[in-house]
JSON list of C-alpha atoms in Angstrom, two decimals:
[
{"chain": "A", "resi": 2, "resn": "MET", "atom": "CA", "xyz": [172.14, 112.88, 49.85]},
{"chain": "A", "resi": 3, "resn": "SER", "atom": "CA", "xyz": [170.31, 113.13, 52.48]},
{"chain": "A", "resi": 4, "resn": "ALA", "atom": "CA", "xyz": [167.56, 110.63, 53.28]},
{"chain": "A", "resi": 5, "resn": "ILE", "atom": "CA", "xyz": [164.67, 112.54, 52.65]},
{"chain": "A", "resi": 6, "resn": "GLU", "atom": "CA", "xyz": [165.56, 114.35, 49.33]},
{"chain": "A", "resi": 7, "resn": "TYR", "atom": "CA", "xyz": [165.86, 112.83, 46.23]},
{"chain": "A", "resi": 8, "resn": "LYS", "atom": "CA", "xyz": [166.95, 114.05, 43.32]},
{"chain": "A", "resi": 9, "resn": "CYS", "atom": "CA", "xyz": [167.86, 111.67, 40.01]},
{"chain": "A", "resi": 10, "resn": "ASN", "atom": "CA", "xyz": [171.68, 112.17, 38.93]},
{"chain": "A", "resi": 11, "resn": "LEU", "atom": "CA", "xyz": [170.57, 111.23, 35.52]},
{"chain": "A", "resi": 12, "resn": "CYS", "atom": "CA", "xyz": [167.50, 112.59, 34.75]},
{"chain": "A", "resi": 13, "resn": "GLY", "atom": "CA", "xyz": [166.79, 115.12, 37.86]},
{"chain": "A", "resi": 14, "resn": "SER", "atom": "CA", "xyz": [164.00, 113.78, 38.33]},
{"chain": "A", "resi": 15, "resn": "ASP", "atom": "CA", "xyz": [162.10, 113.46, 42.50]},
{"chain": "A", "resi": 16, "resn": "ARG", "atom": "CA", "xyz": [160.52, 110.59, 42.19]},
{"chain": "A", "resi": 17, "resn": "HIS", "atom": "CA", "xyz": [161.60, 107.27, 42.96]},
{"chain": "A", "resi": 18, "resn": "ARG", "atom": "CA", "xyz": [160.80, 103.88, 44.67]},
{"chain": "A", "resi": 19, "resn": "ILE", "atom": "CA", "xyz": [163.45, 102.34, 47.04]},
{"chain": "A", "resi": 20, "resn": "LEU", "atom": "CA", "xyz": [164.93, 98.73, 46.19]},
{"chain": "A", "resi": 21, "resn": "LEU", "atom": "CA", "xyz": [166.80, 98.09, 49.29]},
{"chain": "A", "resi": 22, "resn": "LYS", "atom": "CA", "xyz": [168.13, 98.98, 52.74]},
{"chain": "A", "resi": 23, "resn": "SER", "atom": "CA", "xyz": [171.76, 97.98, 53.17]},
{"chain": "A", "resi": 24, "resn": "TYR", "atom": "CA", "xyz": [174.80, 98.75, 56.09]},
{"chain": "A", "resi": 25, "resn": "ARG", "atom": "CA", "xyz": [177.12, 97.06, 53.62]},
{"chain": "A", "resi": 26, "resn": "THR", "atom": "CA", "xyz": [178.68, 100.20, 51.94]},
{"chain": "A", "resi": 27, "resn": "ILE", "atom": "CA", "xyz": [181.30, 102.18, 51.76]},
{"chain": "A", "resi": 28, "resn": "PRO", "atom": "CA", "xyz": [182.33, 103.93, 54.51]},
{"chain": "A", "resi": 29, "resn": "ASP", "atom": "CA", "xyz": [179.95, 101.05, 56.52]},
{"chain": "A", "resi": 30, "resn": "THR", "atom": "CA", "xyz": [178.92, 103.34, 58.71]},
{"chain": "A", "resi": 31, "resn": "HIS", "atom": "CA", "xyz": [176.31, 104.34, 55.43]},
{"chain": "A", "resi": 32, "resn": "LEU", "atom": "CA", "xyz": [173.01, 102.92, 55.88]},
{"chain": "A", "resi": 33, "resn": "ALA", "atom": "CA", "xyz": [173.14, 103.10, 51.83]},
{"chain": "A", "resi": 34, "resn": "MET", "atom": "CA", "xyz": [169.22, 104.08, 50.60]},
{"chain": "A", "resi": 35, "resn": "TYR", "atom": "CA", "xyz": [169.20, 102.40, 46.77]},
{"chain": "A", "resi": 36, "resn": "ARG", "atom": "CA", "xyz": [166.84, 103.37, 44.50]},
{"chain": "A", "resi": 37, "resn": "MET", "atom": "CA", "xyz": [164.83, 103.60, 41.20]},
{"chain": "A", "resi": 38, "resn": "CYS", "atom": "CA", "xyz": [163.65, 106.27, 39.55]},
{"chain": "A", "resi": 39, "resn": "ARG", "atom": "CA", "xyz": [160.50, 105.89, 38.68]},
{"chain": "A", "resi": 40, "resn": "ASP", "atom": "CA", "xyz": [161.14, 108.24, 35.55]},
{"chain": "A", "resi": 41, "resn": "CYS", "atom": "CA", "xyz": [163.98, 106.99, 33.37]},
{"chain": "A", "resi": 42, "resn": "SER", "atom": "CA", "xyz": [164.89, 104.04, 35.96]},
{"chain": "A", "resi": 43, "resn": "PHE", "atom": "CA", "xyz": [168.55, 104.82, 37.07]},
{"chain": "A", "resi": 44, "resn": "VAL", "atom": "CA", "xyz": [169.45, 103.39, 39.64]},
{"chain": "A", "resi": 45, "resn": "SER", "atom": "CA", "xyz": [171.88, 104.69, 42.47]},
{"chain": "A", "resi": 46, "resn": "VAL", "atom": "CA", "xyz": [172.57, 105.04, 45.44]},
{"chain": "A", "resi": 47, "resn": "ASP", "atom": "CA", "xyz": [172.61, 107.55, 48.25]},
{"chain": "A", "resi": 48, "resn": "VAL", "atom": "CA", "xyz": [175.94, 108.02, 49.33]},
{"chain": "A", "resi": 49, "resn": "GLU", "atom": "CA", "xyz": [178.14, 111.63, 48.59]},
{"chain": "A", "resi": 50, "resn": "PHE", "atom": "CA", "xyz": [180.25, 112.14, 46.60]},
{"chain": "A", "resi": 51, "resn": "ASN", "atom": "CA", "xyz": [182.56, 113.66, 49.58]},
{"chain": "A", "resi": 52, "resn": "GLU", "atom": "CA", "xyz": [181.78, 110.47, 51.12]},
{"chain": "A", "resi": 53, "resn": "TRP", "atom": "CA", "xyz": [182.52, 108.23, 48.88]},
{"chain": "A", "resi": 54, "resn": "SER", "atom": "CA", "xyz": [185.81, 109.98, 47.13]},
{"chain": "A", "resi": 55, "resn": "PRO", "atom": "CA", "xyz": [188.45, 109.10, 50.31]},
{"chain": "A", "resi": 56, "resn": "TRP", "atom": "CA", "xyz": [188.03, 105.74, 49.69]},
{"chain": "A", "resi": 57, "resn": "TYR", "atom": "CA", "xyz": [188.75, 105.40, 46.50]},
{"chain": "A", "resi": 58, "resn": "SER", "atom": "CA", "xyz": [192.00, 107.68, 46.93]},
{"chain": "A", "resi": 59, "resn": "ASN", "atom": "CA", "xyz": [192.57, 105.28, 49.53]},
{"chain": "A", "resi": 60, "resn": "SER", "atom": "CA", "xyz": [191.88, 101.98, 48.48]},
{"chain": "A", "resi": 61, "resn": "LEU", "atom": "CA", "xyz": [193.94, 99.99, 47.49]},
{"chain": "A", "resi": 62, "resn": "GLN", "atom": "CA", "xyz": [195.90, 101.34, 49.77]},
{"chain": "A", "resi": 63, "resn": "ASP", "atom": "CA", "xyz": [197.25, 97.70, 52.01]},
{"chain": "A", "resi": 64, "resn": "MET", "atom": "CA", "xyz": [198.05, 95.70, 48.69]},
{"chain": "A", "resi": 65, "resn": "GLU", "atom": "CA", "xyz": [201.74, 94.56, 48.24]},
{"chain": "A", "resi": 66, "resn": "ASP", "atom": "CA", "xyz": [203.37, 94.79, 44.85]},
{"chain": "A", "resi": 67, "resn": "SER", "atom": "CA", "xyz": [202.35, 91.16, 43.55]},
{"chain": "A", "resi": 68, "resn": "GLU", "atom": "CA", "xyz": [199.18, 91.81, 44.03]},
{"chain": "A", "resi": 69, "resn": "ILE", "atom": "CA", "xyz": [198.94, 95.66, 42.65]},
{"chain": "A", "resi": 70, "resn": "ARG", "atom": "CA", "xyz": [201.00, 94.03, 39.56]},
{"chain": "A", "resi": 71, "resn": "ARG", "atom": "CA", "xyz": [198.70, 91.00, 39.38]},
{"chain": "A", "resi": 72, "resn": "TYR", "atom": "CA", "xyz": [195.82, 93.82, 38.34]},
{"chain": "A", "resi": 73, "resn": "ALA", "atom": "CA", "xyz": [197.66, 96.07, 36.46]},
{"chain": "A", "resi": 74, "resn": "ILE", "atom": "CA", "xyz": [198.31, 92.11, 33.86]},
{"chain": "A", "resi": 75, "resn": "GLN", "atom": "CA", "xyz": [193.86, 91.44, 34.52]},
{"chain": "A", "resi": 76, "resn": "GLU", "atom": "CA", "xyz": [193.51, 94.94, 32.84]},
{"chain": "A", "resi": 77, "resn": "THR", "atom": "CA", "xyz": [195.96, 94.58, 29.73]},
{"chain": "A", "resi": 78, "resn": "ALA", "atom": "CA", "xyz": [194.59, 91.04, 29.05]},
{"chain": "A", "resi": 79, "resn": "GLU", "atom": "CA", "xyz": [190.64, 92.74, 29.58]},
{"chain": "A", "resi": 80, "resn": "THR", "atom": "CA", "xyz": [192.35, 96.18, 26.83]},
{"chain": "A", "resi": 81, "resn": "TRP", "atom": "CA", "xyz": [193.66, 92.98, 24.72]},
{"chain": "A", "resi": 82, "resn": "THR", "atom": "CA", "xyz": [190.20, 91.22, 25.04]},
{"chain": "A", "resi": 83, "resn": "VAL", "atom": "CA", "xyz": [188.36, 95.10, 24.19]},
{"chain": "A", "resi": 84, "resn": "ILE", "atom": "CA", "xyz": [190.82, 95.21, 20.95]},
{"chain": "A", "resi": 85, "resn": "ASN", "atom": "CA", "xyz": [190.38, 92.13, 19.73]},
{"chain": "A", "resi": 86, "resn": "HIS", "atom": "CA", "xyz": [185.93, 91.99, 19.61]},
{"chain": "A", "resi": 87, "resn": "LEU", "atom": "CA", "xyz": [186.65, 95.51, 17.74]},
{"chain": "A", "resi": 88, "resn": "LEU", "atom": "CA", "xyz": [189.16, 93.32, 15.23]},
{"chain": "A", "resi": 89, "resn": "ALA", "atom": "CA", "xyz": [186.06, 91.41, 14.52]},
{"chain": "A", "resi": 90, "resn": "LEU", "atom": "CA", "xyz": [184.37, 94.47, 13.51]},
{"chain": "A", "resi": 91, "resn": "ARG", "atom": "CA", "xyz": [186.81, 95.50, 11.01]},
{"chain": "A", "resi": 92, "resn": "LYS", "atom": "CA", "xyz": [184.97, 94.45, 7.70]},
{"chain": "A", "resi": 93, "resn": "ARG", "atom": "CA", "xyz": [182.05, 96.71, 9.07]},
{"chain": "A", "resi": 94, "resn": "ILE", "atom": "CA", "xyz": [183.69, 99.61, 10.01]},
{"chain": "A", "resi": 95, "resn": "PRO", "atom": "CA", "xyz": [186.80, 99.73, 8.82]},
{"chain": "A", "resi": 96, "resn": "SER", "atom": "CA", "xyz": [187.65, 103.16, 9.33]},
{"chain": "A", "resi": 97, "resn": "THR", "atom": "CA", "xyz": [187.13, 102.89, 12.89]},
{"chain": "A", "resi": 98, "resn": "VAL", "atom": "CA", "xyz": [188.99, 99.66, 13.89]},
{"chain": "A", "resi": 99, "resn": "GLU", "atom": "CA", "xyz": [192.10, 100.59, 11.71]},
{"chain": "A", "resi": 100, "resn": "ALA", "atom": "CA", "xyz": [192.55, 104.28, 13.87]},
{"chain": "A", "resi": 101, "resn": "ILE", "atom": "CA", "xyz": [191.49, 102.63, 17.21]},
{"chain": "A", "resi": 102, "resn": "ILE", "atom": "CA", "xyz": [194.41, 99.63, 16.35]},
{"chain": "A", "resi": 103, "resn": "ASN", "atom": "CA", "xyz": [196.67, 102.85, 15.04]},
{"chain": "A", "resi": 104, "resn": "GLY", "atom": "CA", "xyz": [197.63, 105.15, 17.00]},
{"chain": "A", "resi": 105, "resn": "ASP", "atom": "CA", "xyz": [200.58, 106.44, 14.55]},
{"chain": "A", "resi": 106, "resn": "GLY", "atom": "CA", "xyz": [200.57, 109.04, 17.51]},
{"chain": "A", "resi": 107, "resn": "LYS", "atom": "CA", "xyz": [197.57, 110.50, 18.97]},
{"chain": "A", "resi": 108, "resn": "LEU", "atom": "CA", "xyz": [196.94, 111.39, 22.64]},
{"chain": "A", "resi": 109, "resn": "LEU", "atom": "CA", "xyz": [194.67, 108.44, 24.12]},
{"chain": "A", "resi": 110, "resn": "ALA", "atom": "CA", "xyz": [193.58, 109.31, 27.79]},
{"chain": "A", "resi": 111, "resn": "ASP", "atom": "CA", "xyz": [191.70, 106.12, 30.39]},
{"chain": "A", "resi": 112, "resn": "ILE", "atom": "CA", "xyz": [189.94, 107.86, 33.30]},
{"chain": "A", "resi": 113, "resn": "GLY", "atom": "CA", "xyz": [189.89, 105.50, 35.91]},
{"chain": "A", "resi": 114, "resn": "CYS", "atom": "CA", "xyz": [192.96, 103.67, 34.32]},
{"chain": "A", "resi": 115, "resn": "GLY", "atom": "CA", "xyz": [193.65, 102.05, 37.90]},
{"chain": "A", "resi": 116, "resn": "ALA", "atom": "CA", "xyz": [197.52, 100.50, 37.76]},
{"chain": "A", "resi": 117, "resn": "GLY", "atom": "CA", "xyz": [197.74, 101.09, 34.29]},
{"chain": "A", "resi": 118, "resn": "GLY", "atom": "CA", "xyz": [197.67, 97.84, 32.66]},
{"chain": "A", "resi": 119, "resn": "SER", "atom": "CA", "xyz": [195.37, 99.08, 30.02]},
{"chain": "A", "resi": 120, "resn": "LEU", "atom": "CA", "xyz": [197.54, 101.41, 28.85]},
{"chain": "A", "resi": 121, "resn": "LEU", "atom": "CA", "xyz": [200.54, 99.49, 28.28]},
{"chain": "A", "resi": 122, "resn": "ALA", "atom": "CA", "xyz": [198.23, 97.98, 25.53]},
{"chain": "A", "resi": 123, "resn": "TYR", "atom": "CA", "xyz": [197.37, 101.09, 23.85]},
{"chain": "A", "resi": 124, "resn": "GLN", "atom": "CA", "xyz": [200.72, 102.08, 23.82]},
{"chain": "A", "resi": 125, "resn": "ALA", "atom": "CA", "xyz": [201.82, 98.30, 21.91]},
{"chain": "A", "resi": 126, "resn": "MET", "atom": "CA", "xyz": [199.37, 100.10, 19.00]},
{"chain": "A", "resi": 127, "resn": "GLY", "atom": "CA", "xyz": [200.49, 103.33, 18.62]},
{"chain": "A", "resi": 128, "resn": "TRP", "atom": "CA", "xyz": [199.23, 105.76, 20.74]},
{"chain": "A", "resi": 129, "resn": "LYS", "atom": "CA", "xyz": [200.06, 108.03, 23.45]},
{"chain": "A", "resi": 130, "resn": "THR", "atom": "CA", "xyz": [198.60, 107.21, 26.68]},
{"chain": "A", "resi": 131, "resn": "VAL", "atom": "CA", "xyz": [197.74, 109.75, 30.14]},
{"chain": "A", "resi": 132, "resn": "GLY", "atom": "CA", "xyz": [195.97, 107.99, 32.88]},
{"chain": "A", "resi": 133, "resn": "VAL", "atom": "CA", "xyz": [193.88, 109.47, 35.07]},
{"chain": "A", "resi": 134, "resn": "GLU", "atom": "CA", "xyz": [193.87, 107.62, 38.59]},
{"chain": "A", "resi": 135, "resn": "PRO", "atom": "CA", "xyz": [191.76, 109.00, 42.12]},
{"chain": "A", "resi": 136, "resn": "GLY", "atom": "CA", "xyz": [193.36, 105.50, 43.78]},
{"chain": "A", "resi": 137, "resn": "LYS", "atom": "CA", "xyz": [196.32, 107.00, 45.53]},
{"chain": "A", "resi": 138, "resn": "ARG", "atom": "CA", "xyz": [198.57, 103.12, 45.18]},
{"chain": "A", "resi": 139, "resn": "ALA", "atom": "CA", "xyz": [197.39, 102.15, 41.61]},
{"chain": "A", "resi": 140, "resn": "GLY", "atom": "CA", "xyz": [198.66, 105.28, 40.94]},
{"chain": "A", "resi": 141, "resn": "GLU", "atom": "CA", "xyz": [201.54, 104.94, 42.00]},
{"chain": "A", "resi": 142, "resn": "TYR", "atom": "CA", "xyz": [202.79, 101.81, 40.52]},
{"chain": "A", "resi": 143, "resn": "ALA", "atom": "CA", "xyz": [201.37, 102.85, 37.22]},
{"chain": "A", "resi": 144, "resn": "ARG", "atom": "CA", "xyz": [204.04, 105.65, 37.96]},
{"chain": "A", "resi": 145, "resn": "ASN", "atom": "CA", "xyz": [206.11, 104.14, 39.76]},
{"chain": "A", "resi": 146, "resn": "THR", "atom": "CA", "xyz": [207.01, 100.77, 37.88]},
{"chain": "A", "resi": 147, "resn": "LEU", "atom": "CA", "xyz": [205.40, 100.82, 34.98]},
{"chain": "A", "resi": 148, "resn": "LYS", "atom": "CA", "xyz": [206.52, 104.58, 34.53]},
{"chain": "A", "resi": 149, "resn": "LEU", "atom": "CA", "xyz": [203.53, 105.31, 33.09]},
{"chain": "A", "resi": 150, "resn": "ASN", "atom": "CA", "xyz": [201.97, 109.03, 32.76]},
{"chain": "A", "resi": 151, "resn": "VAL", "atom": "CA", "xyz": [198.82, 108.93, 34.76]},
{"chain": "A", "resi": 152, "resn": "GLY", "atom": "CA", "xyz": [197.47, 111.66, 37.24]},
{"chain": "A", "resi": 153, "resn": "SER", "atom": "CA", "xyz": [195.88, 110.97, 40.60]},
{"chain": "A", "resi": 154, "resn": "GLY", "atom": "CA", "xyz": [192.97, 112.62, 41.84]},
{"chain": "A", "resi": 155, "resn": "ASP", "atom": "CA", "xyz": [189.48, 112.83, 40.32]},
{"chain": "A", "resi": 156, "resn": "TYR", "atom": "CA", "xyz": [188.41, 113.45, 36.77]},
{"chain": "A", "resi": 157, "resn": "PHE", "atom": "CA", "xyz": [187.62, 117.23, 36.22]},
{"chain": "A", "resi": 158, "resn": "GLU", "atom": "CA", "xyz": [187.01, 119.95, 33.12]},
{"chain": "A", "resi": 159, "resn": "SER", "atom": "CA", "xyz": [190.33, 120.42, 34.69]},
{"chain": "A", "resi": 160, "resn": "SER", "atom": "CA", "xyz": [192.40, 117.88, 33.79]},
{"chain": "A", "resi": 161, "resn": "PHE", "atom": "CA", "xyz": [192.71, 117.92, 30.09]},
{"chain": "A", "resi": 162, "resn": "PRO", "atom": "CA", "xyz": [192.64, 121.56, 27.97]},
{"chain": "A", "resi": 163, "resn": "GLU", "atom": "CA", "xyz": [189.15, 120.98, 25.81]},
{"chain": "A", "resi": 164, "resn": "ASN", "atom": "CA", "xyz": [189.93, 118.85, 22.44]},
{"chain": "A", "resi": 165, "resn": "SER", "atom": "CA", "xyz": [192.45, 117.71, 23.07]},
{"chain": "A", "resi": 166, "resn": "LEU", "atom": "CA", "xyz": [191.92, 113.88, 23.35]},
{"chain": "A", "resi": 167, "resn": "ASP", "atom": "CA", "xyz": [191.79, 111.47, 20.31]},
{"chain": "A", "resi": 168, "resn": "MET", "atom": "CA", "xyz": [190.53, 108.22, 22.51]},
{"chain": "A", "resi": 169, "resn": "ILE", "atom": "CA", "xyz": [188.96, 108.37, 25.58]},
{"chain": "A", "resi": 170, "resn": "HIS", "atom": "CA", "xyz": [188.83, 104.88, 27.01]},
{"chain": "A", "resi": 171, "resn": "SER", "atom": "CA", "xyz": [186.85, 103.77, 30.48]},
{"chain": "A", "resi": 172, "resn": "TYR", "atom": "CA", "xyz": [186.32, 100.63, 31.32]},
{"chain": "A", "resi": 173, "resn": "HIS", "atom": "CA", "xyz": [184.26, 99.71, 34.07]},
{"chain": "A", "resi": 174, "resn": "THR", "atom": "CA", "xyz": [183.85, 103.32, 35.65]},
{"chain": "A", "resi": 175, "resn": "VAL", "atom": "CA", "xyz": [181.03, 105.22, 34.78]},
{"chain": "A", "resi": 176, "resn": "GLU", "atom": "CA", "xyz": [179.08, 102.79, 37.26]},
{"chain": "A", "resi": 177, "resn": "HIS", "atom": "CA", "xyz": [181.48, 104.62, 40.35]},
{"chain": "A", "resi": 178, "resn": "VAL", "atom": "CA", "xyz": [180.75, 108.15, 40.15]},
{"chain": "A", "resi": 179, "resn": "PRO", "atom": "CA", "xyz": [177.61, 110.30, 41.59]},
{"chain": "A", "resi": 180, "resn": "PHE", "atom": "CA", "xyz": [176.94, 111.93, 38.36]},
{"chain": "A", "resi": 181, "resn": "PRO", "atom": "CA", "xyz": [177.59, 109.78, 35.60]},
{"chain": "A", "resi": 182, "resn": "TYR", "atom": "CA", "xyz": [175.34, 112.14, 33.13]},
{"chain": "A", "resi": 183, "resn": "GLU", "atom": "CA", "xyz": [177.73, 114.88, 33.79]},
{"chain": "A", "resi": 184, "resn": "PHE", "atom": "CA", "xyz": [180.65, 112.38, 33.83]},
{"chain": "A", "resi": 185, "resn": "ILE", "atom": "CA", "xyz": [179.88, 111.69, 30.33]},
{"chain": "A", "resi": 186, "resn": "ASN", "atom": "CA", "xyz": [179.54, 115.06, 28.58]},
{"chain": "A", "resi": 187, "resn": "LEU", "atom": "CA", "xyz": [183.00, 115.84, 30.07]},
{"chain": "A", "resi": 188, "resn": "PHE", "atom": "CA", "xyz": [183.97, 113.26, 28.29]},
{"chain": "A", "resi": 189, "resn": "TYR", "atom": "CA", "xyz": [182.80, 115.09, 25.39]},
{"chain": "A", "resi": 190, "resn": "TYR", "atom": "CA", "xyz": [184.30, 118.68, 26.38]},
{"chain": "A", "resi": 191, "resn": "HIS", "atom": "CA", "xyz": [187.80, 117.15, 26.17]},
{"chain": "A", "resi": 192, "resn": "LEU", "atom": "CA", "xyz": [187.67, 114.75, 23.29]},
{"chain": "A", "resi": 193, "resn": "ARG", "atom": "CA", "xyz": [188.80, 116.02, 19.50]},
{"chain": "A", "resi": 194, "resn": "PRO", "atom": "CA", "xyz": [186.19, 116.33, 16.73]},
{"chain": "A", "resi": 195, "resn": "GLY", "atom": "CA", "xyz": [185.68, 112.98, 14.65]},
{"chain": "A", "resi": 196, "resn": "GLY", "atom": "CA", "xyz": [187.36, 111.64, 18.39]},
{"chain": "A", "resi": 197, "resn": "PHE", "atom": "CA", "xyz": [186.95, 107.78, 19.50]},
{"chain": "A", "resi": 198, "resn": "ILE", "atom": "CA", "xyz": [184.76, 107.19, 23.03]},
{"chain": "A", "resi": 199, "resn": "TYR", "atom": "CA", "xyz": [184.92, 103.24, 24.61]},
{"chain": "A", "resi": 200, "resn": "ILE", "atom": "CA", "xyz": [183.30, 103.14, 27.49]},
{"chain": "A", "resi": 201, "resn": "GLU", "atom": "CA", "xyz": [182.68, 99.75, 29.39]}
]
């Protein structure tokens, strides 16, 4: 998106105000314009997807295996925290909690799965899991070291068949995508009727 033209990635409005200009972005040669939509208040950075996508693909490339392992352990721990919070709601939404903590071989996808730590937690609850991760290094660790089913690259409509997933988990991913509305709409395309979505 150029510095002159603006269209909100959430509601489509062209009304905005500039919150901040910064050179401290990825890639660091780009002048970032942090803008807030005057109609829906969505805040975005005007960096084109073709500039962001290669950076995410190559992120963590210089990390040692021990660092990636710590990253995966942290992901697992954070997922168990989410599950514990869910268990606290067992009396209020019993059927939802039971359906999530008893995977029974149903299919769960983690979109932006990192090194795969969350997939390990869900497998322990009986879910069949698959992940999507644009970062080559993290995805390779998940596939080669943790032996997880993780696809490399960005998340698209073609990533899964329509109505094929029982649950979608997306932890600290949506804030990294340039078009969040379209991104979340894909969840509904891939999810089976009655399935679950967890977004944080």
